[in-house]
Coordinates of C-alpha atoms and ligand atoms in Angstrom, one line a residue:
X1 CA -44.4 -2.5 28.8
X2 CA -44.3 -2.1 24.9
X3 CA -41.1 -3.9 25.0
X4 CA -42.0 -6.6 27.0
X5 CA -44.9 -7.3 24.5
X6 CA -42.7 -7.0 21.8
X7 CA -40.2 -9.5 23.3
X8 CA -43.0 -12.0 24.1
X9 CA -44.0 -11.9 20.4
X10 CA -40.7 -11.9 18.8
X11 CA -38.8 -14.5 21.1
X12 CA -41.0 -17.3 20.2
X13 CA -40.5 -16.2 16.3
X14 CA -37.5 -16.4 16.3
X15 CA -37.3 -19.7 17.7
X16 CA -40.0 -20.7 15.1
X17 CA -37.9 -19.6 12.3
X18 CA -34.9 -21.5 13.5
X19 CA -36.8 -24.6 13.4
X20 CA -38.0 -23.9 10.2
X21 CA -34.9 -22.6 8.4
X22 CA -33.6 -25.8 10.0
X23 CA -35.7 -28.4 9.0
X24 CA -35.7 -26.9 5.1
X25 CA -31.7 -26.9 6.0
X26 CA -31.9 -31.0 7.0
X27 CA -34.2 -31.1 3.3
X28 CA -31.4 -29.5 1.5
X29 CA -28.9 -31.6 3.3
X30 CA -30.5 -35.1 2.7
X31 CA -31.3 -33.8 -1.5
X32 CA -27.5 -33.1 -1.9
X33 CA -26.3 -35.9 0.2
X34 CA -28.2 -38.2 -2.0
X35 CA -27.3 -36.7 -5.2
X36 CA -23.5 -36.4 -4.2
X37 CA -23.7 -40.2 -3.2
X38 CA -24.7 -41.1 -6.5
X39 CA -21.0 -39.7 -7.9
X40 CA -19.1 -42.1 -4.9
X41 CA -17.5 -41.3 -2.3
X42 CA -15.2 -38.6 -3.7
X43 CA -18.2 -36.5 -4.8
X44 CA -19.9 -36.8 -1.6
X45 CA -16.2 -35.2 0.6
X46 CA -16.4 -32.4 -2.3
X47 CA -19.8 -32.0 -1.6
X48 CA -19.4 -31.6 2.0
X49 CA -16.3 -29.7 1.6
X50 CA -18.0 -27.1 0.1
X51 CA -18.9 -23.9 2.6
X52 CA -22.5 -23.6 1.3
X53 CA -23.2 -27.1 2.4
X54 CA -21.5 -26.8 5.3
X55 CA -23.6 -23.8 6.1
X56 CA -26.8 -25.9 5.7
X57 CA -25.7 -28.4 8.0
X58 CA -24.8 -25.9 10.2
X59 CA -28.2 -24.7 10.0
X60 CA -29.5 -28.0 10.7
X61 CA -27.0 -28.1 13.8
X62 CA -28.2 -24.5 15.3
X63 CA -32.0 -25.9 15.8
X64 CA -32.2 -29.1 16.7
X65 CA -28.5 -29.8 18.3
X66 CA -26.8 -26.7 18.5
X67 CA -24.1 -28.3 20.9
X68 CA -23.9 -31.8 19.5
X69 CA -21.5 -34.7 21.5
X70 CA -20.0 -37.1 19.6
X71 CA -17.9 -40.2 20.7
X72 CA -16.2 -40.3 17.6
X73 CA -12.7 -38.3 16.9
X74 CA -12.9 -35.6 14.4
X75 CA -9.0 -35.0 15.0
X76 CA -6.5 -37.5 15.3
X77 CA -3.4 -34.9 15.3
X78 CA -4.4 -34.4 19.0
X79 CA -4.7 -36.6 21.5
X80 CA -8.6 -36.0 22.6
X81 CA -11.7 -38.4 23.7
X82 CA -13.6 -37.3 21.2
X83 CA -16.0 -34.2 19.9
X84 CA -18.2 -31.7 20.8
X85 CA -19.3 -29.4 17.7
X86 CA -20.5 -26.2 19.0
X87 CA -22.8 -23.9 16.6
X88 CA -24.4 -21.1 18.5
X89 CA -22.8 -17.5 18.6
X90 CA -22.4 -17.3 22.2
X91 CA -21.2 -20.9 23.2
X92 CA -18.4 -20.8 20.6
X93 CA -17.5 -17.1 22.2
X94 CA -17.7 -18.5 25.6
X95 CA -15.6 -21.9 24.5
X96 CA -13.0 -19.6 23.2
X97 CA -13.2 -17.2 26.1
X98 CA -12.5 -20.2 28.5
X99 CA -8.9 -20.8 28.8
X100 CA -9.3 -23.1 31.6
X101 CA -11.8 -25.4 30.8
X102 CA -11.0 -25.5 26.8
X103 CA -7.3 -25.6 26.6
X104 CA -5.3 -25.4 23.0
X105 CA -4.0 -28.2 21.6
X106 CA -0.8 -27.1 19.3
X107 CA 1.4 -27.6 21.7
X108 CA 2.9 -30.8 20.8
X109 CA 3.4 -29.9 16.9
X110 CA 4.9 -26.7 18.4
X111 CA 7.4 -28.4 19.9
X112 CA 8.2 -31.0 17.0
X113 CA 8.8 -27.9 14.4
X114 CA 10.7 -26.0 17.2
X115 CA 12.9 -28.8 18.4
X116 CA 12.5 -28.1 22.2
X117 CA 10.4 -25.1 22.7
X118 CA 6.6 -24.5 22.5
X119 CA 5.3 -21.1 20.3
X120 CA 2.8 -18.9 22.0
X121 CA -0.2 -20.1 20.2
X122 CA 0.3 -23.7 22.0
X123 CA 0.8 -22.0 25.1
X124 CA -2.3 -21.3 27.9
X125 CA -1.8 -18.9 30.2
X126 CA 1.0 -17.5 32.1
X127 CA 4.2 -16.0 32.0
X128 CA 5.6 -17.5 28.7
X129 CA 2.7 -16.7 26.8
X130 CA 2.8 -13.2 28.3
X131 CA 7.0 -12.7 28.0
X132 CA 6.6 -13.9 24.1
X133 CA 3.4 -11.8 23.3
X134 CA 4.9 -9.1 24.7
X135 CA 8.0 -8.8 23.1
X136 CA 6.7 -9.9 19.6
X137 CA 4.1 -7.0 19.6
X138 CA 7.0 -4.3 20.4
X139 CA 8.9 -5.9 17.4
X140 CA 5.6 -6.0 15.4
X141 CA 4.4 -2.6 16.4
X142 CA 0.5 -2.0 15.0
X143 CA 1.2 1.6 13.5
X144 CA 4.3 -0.6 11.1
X145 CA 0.9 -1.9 9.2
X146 CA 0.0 1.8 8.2
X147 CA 3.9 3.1 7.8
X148 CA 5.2 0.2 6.6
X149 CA 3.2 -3.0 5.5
X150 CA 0.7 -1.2 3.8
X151 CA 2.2 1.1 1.4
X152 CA 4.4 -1.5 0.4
X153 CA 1.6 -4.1 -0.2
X154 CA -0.3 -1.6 -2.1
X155 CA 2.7 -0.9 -4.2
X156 CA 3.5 -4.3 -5.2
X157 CA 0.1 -5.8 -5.6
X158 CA -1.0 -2.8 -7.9
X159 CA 2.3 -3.6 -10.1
X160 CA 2.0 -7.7 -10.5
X161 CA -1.7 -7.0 -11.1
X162 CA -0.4 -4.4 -14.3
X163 CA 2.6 -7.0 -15.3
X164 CA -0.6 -9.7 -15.5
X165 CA -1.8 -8.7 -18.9
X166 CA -5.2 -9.6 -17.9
X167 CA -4.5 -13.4 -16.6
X168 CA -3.8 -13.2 -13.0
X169 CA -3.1 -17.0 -11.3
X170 CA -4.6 -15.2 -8.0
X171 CA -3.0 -17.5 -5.5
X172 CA 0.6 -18.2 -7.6
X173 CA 1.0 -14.5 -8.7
X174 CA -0.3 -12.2 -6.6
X175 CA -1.8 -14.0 -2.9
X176 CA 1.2 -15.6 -1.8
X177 CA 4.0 -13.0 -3.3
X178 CA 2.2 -9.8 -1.3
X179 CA 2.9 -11.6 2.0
X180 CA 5.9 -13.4 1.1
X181 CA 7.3 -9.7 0.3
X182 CA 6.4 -8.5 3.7
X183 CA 8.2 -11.3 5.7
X184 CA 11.6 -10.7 3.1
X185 CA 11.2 -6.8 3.9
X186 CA 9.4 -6.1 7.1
X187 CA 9.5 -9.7 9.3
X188 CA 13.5 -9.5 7.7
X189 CA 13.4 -13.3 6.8
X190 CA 12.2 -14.5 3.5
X191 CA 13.5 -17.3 3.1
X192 CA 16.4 -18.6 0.8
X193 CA 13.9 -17.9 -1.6
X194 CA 10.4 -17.0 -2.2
X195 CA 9.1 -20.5 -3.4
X196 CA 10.9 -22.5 -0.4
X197 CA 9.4 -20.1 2.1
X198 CA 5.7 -20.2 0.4
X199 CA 6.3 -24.0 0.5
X200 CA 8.0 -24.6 3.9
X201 CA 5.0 -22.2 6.1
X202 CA 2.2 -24.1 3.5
X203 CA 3.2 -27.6 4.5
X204 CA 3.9 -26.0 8.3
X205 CA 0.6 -24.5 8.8
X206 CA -1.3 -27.7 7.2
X207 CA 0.8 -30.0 9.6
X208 CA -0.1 -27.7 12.8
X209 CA -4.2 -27.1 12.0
X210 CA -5.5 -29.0 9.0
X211 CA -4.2 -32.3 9.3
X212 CA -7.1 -33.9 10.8
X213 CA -6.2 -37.4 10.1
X214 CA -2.5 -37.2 11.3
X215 CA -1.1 -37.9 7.6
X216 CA 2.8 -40.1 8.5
X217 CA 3.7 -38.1 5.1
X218 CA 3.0 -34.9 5.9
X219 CA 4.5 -35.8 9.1
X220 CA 7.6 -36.2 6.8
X221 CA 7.8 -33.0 5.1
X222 CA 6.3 -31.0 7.8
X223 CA 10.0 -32.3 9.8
X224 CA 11.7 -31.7 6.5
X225 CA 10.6 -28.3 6.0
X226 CA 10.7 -27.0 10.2
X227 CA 14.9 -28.8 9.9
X228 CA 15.0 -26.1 6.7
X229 CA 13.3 -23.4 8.6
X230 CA 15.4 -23.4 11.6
X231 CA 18.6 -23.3 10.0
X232 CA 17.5 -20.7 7.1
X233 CA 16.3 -18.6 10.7
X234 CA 19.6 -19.4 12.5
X235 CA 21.7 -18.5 9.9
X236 CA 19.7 -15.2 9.1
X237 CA 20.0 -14.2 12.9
X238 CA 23.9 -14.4 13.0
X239 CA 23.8 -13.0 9.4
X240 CA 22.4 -10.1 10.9
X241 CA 24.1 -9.8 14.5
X242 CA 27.2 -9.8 12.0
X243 CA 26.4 -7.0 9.7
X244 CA 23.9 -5.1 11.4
X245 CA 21.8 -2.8 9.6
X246 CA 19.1 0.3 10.3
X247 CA 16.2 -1.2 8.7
X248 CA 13.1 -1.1 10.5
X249 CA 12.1 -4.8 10.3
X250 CA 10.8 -7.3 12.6
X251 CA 14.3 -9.4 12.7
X252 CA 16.4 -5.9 14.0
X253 CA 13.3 -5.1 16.6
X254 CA 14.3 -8.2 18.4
X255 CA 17.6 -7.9 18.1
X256 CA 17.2 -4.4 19.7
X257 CA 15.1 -6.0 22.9
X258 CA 18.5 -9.1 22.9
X259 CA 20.6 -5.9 23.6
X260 CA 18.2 -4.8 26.2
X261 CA 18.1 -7.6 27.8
X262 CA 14.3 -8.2 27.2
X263 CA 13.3 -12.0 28.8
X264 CA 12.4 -14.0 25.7
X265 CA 14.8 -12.7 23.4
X266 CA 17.7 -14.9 23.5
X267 CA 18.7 -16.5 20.0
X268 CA 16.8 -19.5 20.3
X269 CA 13.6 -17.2 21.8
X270 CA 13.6 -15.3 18.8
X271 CA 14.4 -17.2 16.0
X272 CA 11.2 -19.8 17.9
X273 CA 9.2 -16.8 17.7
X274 CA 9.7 -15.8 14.3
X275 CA 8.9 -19.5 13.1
X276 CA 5.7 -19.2 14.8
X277 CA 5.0 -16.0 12.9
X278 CA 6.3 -16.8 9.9
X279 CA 3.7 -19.7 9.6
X280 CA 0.7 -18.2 10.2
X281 CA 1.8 -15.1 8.0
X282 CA 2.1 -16.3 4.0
X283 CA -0.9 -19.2 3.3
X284 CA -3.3 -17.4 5.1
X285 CA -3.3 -14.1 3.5
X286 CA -3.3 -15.9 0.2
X287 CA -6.1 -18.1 0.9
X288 CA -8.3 -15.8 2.7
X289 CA -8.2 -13.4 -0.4
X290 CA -9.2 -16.5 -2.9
X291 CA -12.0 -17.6 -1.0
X292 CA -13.5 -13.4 -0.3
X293 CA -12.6 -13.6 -4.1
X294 CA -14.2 -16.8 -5.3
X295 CA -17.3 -15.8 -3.0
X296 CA -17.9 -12.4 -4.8
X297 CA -17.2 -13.9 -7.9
X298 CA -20.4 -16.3 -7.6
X299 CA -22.5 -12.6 -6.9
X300 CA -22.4 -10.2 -9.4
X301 CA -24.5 -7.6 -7.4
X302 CA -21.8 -7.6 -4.6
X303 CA -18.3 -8.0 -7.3
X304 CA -20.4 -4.9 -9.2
X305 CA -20.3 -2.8 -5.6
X306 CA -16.4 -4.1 -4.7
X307 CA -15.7 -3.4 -8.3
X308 CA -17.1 0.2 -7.6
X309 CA -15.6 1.0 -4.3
X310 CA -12.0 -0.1 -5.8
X311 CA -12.7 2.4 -8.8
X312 CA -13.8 5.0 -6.2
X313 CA -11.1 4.5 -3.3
X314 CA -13.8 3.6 -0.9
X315 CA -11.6 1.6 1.0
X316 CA -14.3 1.0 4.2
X317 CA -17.2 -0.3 1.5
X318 CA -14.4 -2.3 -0.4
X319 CA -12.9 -4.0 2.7
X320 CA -16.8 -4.6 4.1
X321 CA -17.7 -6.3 1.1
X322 CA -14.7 -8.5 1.5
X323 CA -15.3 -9.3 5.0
X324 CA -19.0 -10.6 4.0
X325 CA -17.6 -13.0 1.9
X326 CA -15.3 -14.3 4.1
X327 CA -18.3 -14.8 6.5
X328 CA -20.0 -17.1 3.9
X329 CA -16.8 -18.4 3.2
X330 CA -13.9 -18.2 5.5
X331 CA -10.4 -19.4 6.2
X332 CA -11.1 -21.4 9.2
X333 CA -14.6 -22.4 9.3
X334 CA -13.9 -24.2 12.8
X335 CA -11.4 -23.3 16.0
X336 CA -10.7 -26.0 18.0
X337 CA -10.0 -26.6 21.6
X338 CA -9.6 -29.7 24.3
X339 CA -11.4 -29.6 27.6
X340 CA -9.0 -29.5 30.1
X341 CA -11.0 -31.0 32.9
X342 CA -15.0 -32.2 33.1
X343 CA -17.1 -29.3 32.4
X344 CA -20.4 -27.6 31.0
X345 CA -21.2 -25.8 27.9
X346 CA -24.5 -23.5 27.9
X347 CA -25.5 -24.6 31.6
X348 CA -29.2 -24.3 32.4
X349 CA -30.4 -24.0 29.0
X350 CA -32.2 -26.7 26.4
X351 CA -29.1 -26.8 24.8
X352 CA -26.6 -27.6 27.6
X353 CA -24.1 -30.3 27.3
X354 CA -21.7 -32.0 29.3
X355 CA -17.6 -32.0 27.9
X356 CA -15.7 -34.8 29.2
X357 CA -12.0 -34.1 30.3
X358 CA -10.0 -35.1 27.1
X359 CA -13.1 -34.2 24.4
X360 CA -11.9 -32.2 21.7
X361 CA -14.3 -29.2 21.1
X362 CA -14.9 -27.4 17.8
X363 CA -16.2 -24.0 18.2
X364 CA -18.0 -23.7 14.7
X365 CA -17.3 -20.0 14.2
X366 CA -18.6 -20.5 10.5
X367 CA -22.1 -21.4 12.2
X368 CA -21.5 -18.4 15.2
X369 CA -21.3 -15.9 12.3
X370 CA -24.9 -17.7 11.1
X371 CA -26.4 -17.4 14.1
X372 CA -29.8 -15.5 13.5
X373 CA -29.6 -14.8 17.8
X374 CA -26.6 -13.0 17.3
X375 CA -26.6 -11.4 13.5
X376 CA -29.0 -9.3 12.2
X377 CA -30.3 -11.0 8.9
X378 CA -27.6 -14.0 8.5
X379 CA -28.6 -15.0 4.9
X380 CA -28.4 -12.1 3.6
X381 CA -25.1 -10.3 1.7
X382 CA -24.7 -7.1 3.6
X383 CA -22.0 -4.7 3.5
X384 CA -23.2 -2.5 6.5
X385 CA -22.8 -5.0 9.7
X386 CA -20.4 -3.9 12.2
X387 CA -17.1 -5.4 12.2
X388 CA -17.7 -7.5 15.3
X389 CA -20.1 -9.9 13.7
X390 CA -16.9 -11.3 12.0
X391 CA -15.0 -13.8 13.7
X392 CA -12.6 -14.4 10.5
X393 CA -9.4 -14.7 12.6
X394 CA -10.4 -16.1 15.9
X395 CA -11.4 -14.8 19.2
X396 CA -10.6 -14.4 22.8
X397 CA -7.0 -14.6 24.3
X398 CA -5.2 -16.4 20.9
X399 CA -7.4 -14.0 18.3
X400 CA -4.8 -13.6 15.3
X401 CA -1.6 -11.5 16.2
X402 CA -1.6 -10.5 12.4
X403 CA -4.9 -9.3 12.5
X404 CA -4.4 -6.0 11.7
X405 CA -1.7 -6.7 8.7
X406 CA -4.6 -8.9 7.5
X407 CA -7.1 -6.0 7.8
X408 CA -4.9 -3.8 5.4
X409 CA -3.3 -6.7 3.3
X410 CA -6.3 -8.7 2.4
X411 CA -7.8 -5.2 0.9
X412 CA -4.9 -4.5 -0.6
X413 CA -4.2 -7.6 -2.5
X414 CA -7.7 -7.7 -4.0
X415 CA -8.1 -3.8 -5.0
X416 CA -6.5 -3.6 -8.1
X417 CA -7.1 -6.7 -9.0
X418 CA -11.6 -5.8 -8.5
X419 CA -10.8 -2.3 -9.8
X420 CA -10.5 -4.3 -13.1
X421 CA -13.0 -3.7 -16.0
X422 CA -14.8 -7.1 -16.8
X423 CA -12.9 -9.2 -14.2
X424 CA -14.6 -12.8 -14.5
X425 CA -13.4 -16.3 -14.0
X426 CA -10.8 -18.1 -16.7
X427 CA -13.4 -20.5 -18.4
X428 CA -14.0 -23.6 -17.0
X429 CA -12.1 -25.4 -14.0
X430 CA -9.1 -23.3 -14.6
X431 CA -11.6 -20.8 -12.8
X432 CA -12.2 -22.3 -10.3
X433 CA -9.6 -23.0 -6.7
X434 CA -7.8 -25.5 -7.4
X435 CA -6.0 -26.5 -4.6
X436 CA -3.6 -29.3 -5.6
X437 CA -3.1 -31.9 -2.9
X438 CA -3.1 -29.6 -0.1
X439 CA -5.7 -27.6 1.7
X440 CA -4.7 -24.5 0.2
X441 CA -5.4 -22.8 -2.9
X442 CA -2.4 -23.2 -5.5
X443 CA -4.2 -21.6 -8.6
X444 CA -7.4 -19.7 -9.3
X445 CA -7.3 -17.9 -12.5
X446 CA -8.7 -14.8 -13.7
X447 CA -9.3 -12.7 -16.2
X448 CA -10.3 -8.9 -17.2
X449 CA -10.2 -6.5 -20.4
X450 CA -6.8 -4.7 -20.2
Ligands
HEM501 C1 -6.2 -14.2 6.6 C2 -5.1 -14.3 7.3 C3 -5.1 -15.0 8.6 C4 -6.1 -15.8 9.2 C5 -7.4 -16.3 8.6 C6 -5.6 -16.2 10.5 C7 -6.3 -17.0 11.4 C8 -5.9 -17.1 12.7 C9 -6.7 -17.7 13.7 C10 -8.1 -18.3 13.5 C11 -6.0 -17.7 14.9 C12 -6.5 -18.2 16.3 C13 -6.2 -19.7 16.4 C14 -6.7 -20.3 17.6 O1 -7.3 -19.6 18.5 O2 -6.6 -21.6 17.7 C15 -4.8 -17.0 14.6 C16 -3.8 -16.8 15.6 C17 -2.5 -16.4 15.2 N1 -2.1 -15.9 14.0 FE1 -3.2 -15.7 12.4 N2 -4.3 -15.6 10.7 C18 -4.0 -14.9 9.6 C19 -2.9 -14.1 9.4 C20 -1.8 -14.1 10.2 C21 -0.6 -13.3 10.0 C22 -0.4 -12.4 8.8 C23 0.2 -13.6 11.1 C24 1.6 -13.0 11.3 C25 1.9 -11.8 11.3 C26 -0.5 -14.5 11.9 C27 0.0 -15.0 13.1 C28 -0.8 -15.6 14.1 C29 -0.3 -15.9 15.4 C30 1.1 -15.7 15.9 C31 -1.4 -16.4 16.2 C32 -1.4 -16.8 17.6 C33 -1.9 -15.6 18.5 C34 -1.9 -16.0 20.0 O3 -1.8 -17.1 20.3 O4 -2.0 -15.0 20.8 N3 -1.7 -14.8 11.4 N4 -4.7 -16.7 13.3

């Protein structure tokens, strides 16, 4: 009885303060959006660019049209009808739990950067996403991350942190080498070098999810740098089929499952696989670990508490507080899928809509982690929510296969460098991401008494 009381009071307030957070949201949208237009057009993308706006459109989104239909195409990289932007917790969760209805869409590119064959990602369900999946997670076995990936990140980040003298370039010195290091020593293929393999897997994983217009020059290098890829990976797997050695890396796993006869694991199986991997591995890290970075940067309260669990060791407040801030700012702000045939989405509710076969649907998981229905509190910086509320690296049948390297990497990269005393932005834009001309951070520069 008591609960049904409470429910009837507290249902309708919490619909009242989604209308109301959204309306200030669509003030807060309209005051920037005019101020922004005022600098042209430019200002007005940066504006919108920016994570707290997007958050307050978000907002806007979640109360009045939390599954919005649009005619118009978001993506052009993908063939697709148009867009449906998806806001609330448990429709993005049930978009990404529906294999069937919303299908994924990398396929194509797959096949472009592979010459022939499609990489698990692109795949939907069925035996070739099984057979790959399979093998690749007894060649990337989850205790290498403590034996293995760990200690070694640990290691290197706490020594180019001490060689900085104070002046780290986050993203150049420390975010890209930590997981460059790991594919050279643990995947077994770094690359002819570590700045053509941090270049070849940025340009490959902006070609494959962030090229929303379908850029004919980034087409270009994306071909350039998969032709590099292939034959740096070809080479490296006869390399190593001709002077085999012990070490326990990714490269000699799936050499080991060739010899046993393991499906999947021809040549050509693994050299597609390890492409695949390789892509999603270096700019990810590194850019996930600017933005948690950046984000406690702008509060001093919360880089004060990381700053103190680094000192301290303690590793489960460190790694919470770096989670929050990649929930008010994370990597991919968006997951997107294609509906595979007509469907629903939130069926007998106020918010259902219709998908057309062919519509492209983006499953806001930046809004989904907002969603006062679903998380306890959403404006506020917390460092005790349960790791659940984060949906940082996906969800559902394609969640991130390096999910947990990025659990003990992205922790690991950003101790030593918040155990610093005094660690504060390099004045003025050097401080700030700077991203260059792609869509991931090339320098962010910081500083802290030695
Ligand atoms: C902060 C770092 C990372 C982020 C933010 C991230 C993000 C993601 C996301 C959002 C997905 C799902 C994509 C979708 O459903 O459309 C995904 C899948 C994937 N990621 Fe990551 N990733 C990261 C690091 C890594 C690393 C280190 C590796 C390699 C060890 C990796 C390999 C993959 C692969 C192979 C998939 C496809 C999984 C499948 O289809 O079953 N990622 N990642």
């Amino acid at each position: 009885m008591i609960s049904a009381i409470r429910n009837a009071v507290m249902t309708p307030l919490a619909v009242l303060t989604v209308w109301l957070e959204g309306l200030w949201g669509l003030l807060q949208v309209l005051a920037l959006g005019a101020k922004a237009a005022m600098g042209g057009k430019a200002k007005l993308a940066e504006t919108f660019k920016q994570p707290a706006t997007q958050r307050k459109v978000f907002q806007v989104l979640r109360a009045f049209w939390p599954n919005l239909s649009l005619k118009r195409q978001l993506v052009k990289a993908y063939d697709n009808s148009g867009t449906v932007i998806v806001t609330r917790s448990d429709d993005c969760l049930d978009v990404l739990n529906r294999n069937e209805d919303f299908e994924v869409v990398y396929g194509s590119r797959m096949r472009k950067l592979t010459d022939g064959e499609n990489f698990f990602l692109g795949m939907q369900p069925g035996w070739d996403y099984t057979r790959d999946t399979s093998a690749m997670r007894l060649a990337a076995r989850r205790t290498d991350v403590a034996e293995i990936v760990l200690p070694r990140a640990t290691e290197l980040a706490g020594e180019l942190v001490a060689a900085s003298g104070g002046k780290l370039d986050l993203p150049a010195q420390l975010g890209l080498q930590v997981p460059w290091d790991m594919t050279d020593r643990y995947f077994g293929v770094g690359g002819p070098d570590a700045a053509t393999m941090k270049e070849w897997t940025t340009i490959l994983f902006w070609y494959l999810f962030e090229d929303l217009p379908a850029d004919p020059e980034l087409d270009r290098r994306a071909m350039a740098a998969a032709k590099g890829m292939r034959d740096y990976l070809d080479g490296a797997i006869a390399a190593r089929k001709a002077s085999p050695t012990e070490t326990p890396d990714i490269l000699n796993r799936c050499l080991s499952l060739q010899s046993a006869g393991t499906p999947g694991m021809s040549n050509l199986g693994i050299r597609n696989n390890l492409l695949g991997l390789l892509i999603g591995a270096i700019p990810t890290i590194s850019k996930a670990s600017c933005y948690a970075m950046d984000e406690l940067l702008n509060r001093p309260d919360m880089l004060a508490r990381a700053h103190q669990a680094a000192v301290d060791g303690d590793d489960a407040l460190l790694a919470n507080c770096i989670w929050e801030a990649l929930r008010f700012t994370p990597h991919n702000p968006v997951i997107y899928r294609r509906a595979a045939r007509d469907t629903v989405i939130a069926r007998d509710t106020l918010r259902e809509v219709k998908v057309a076969k062919g519509q492209m649907v983006f499953a806001a998981t930046a809004s989904a982690m907002f969603d006062r229905y679903a998380v306890e509190a959403p404006n506020e910086f917390r460092t005790d929510r349960r790791f659940e509320t984060y949906i940082i690296w996906g969800y559902g049948m394609h969640t991130c296969f390096g999910a947990a390297i990025n659990e003990a990497v992205i922790p690991a990269v950003l101790k030593p460098v918040l155990a610093q005393k005094n660690l504060r932005r390099a004045r003025g834009a050097a401080g700030q991401i700077d991203t260059g001309p792609t869509p991931h951070p090339q320098h962010f520069r910081l500083e802290f008494d030695r």
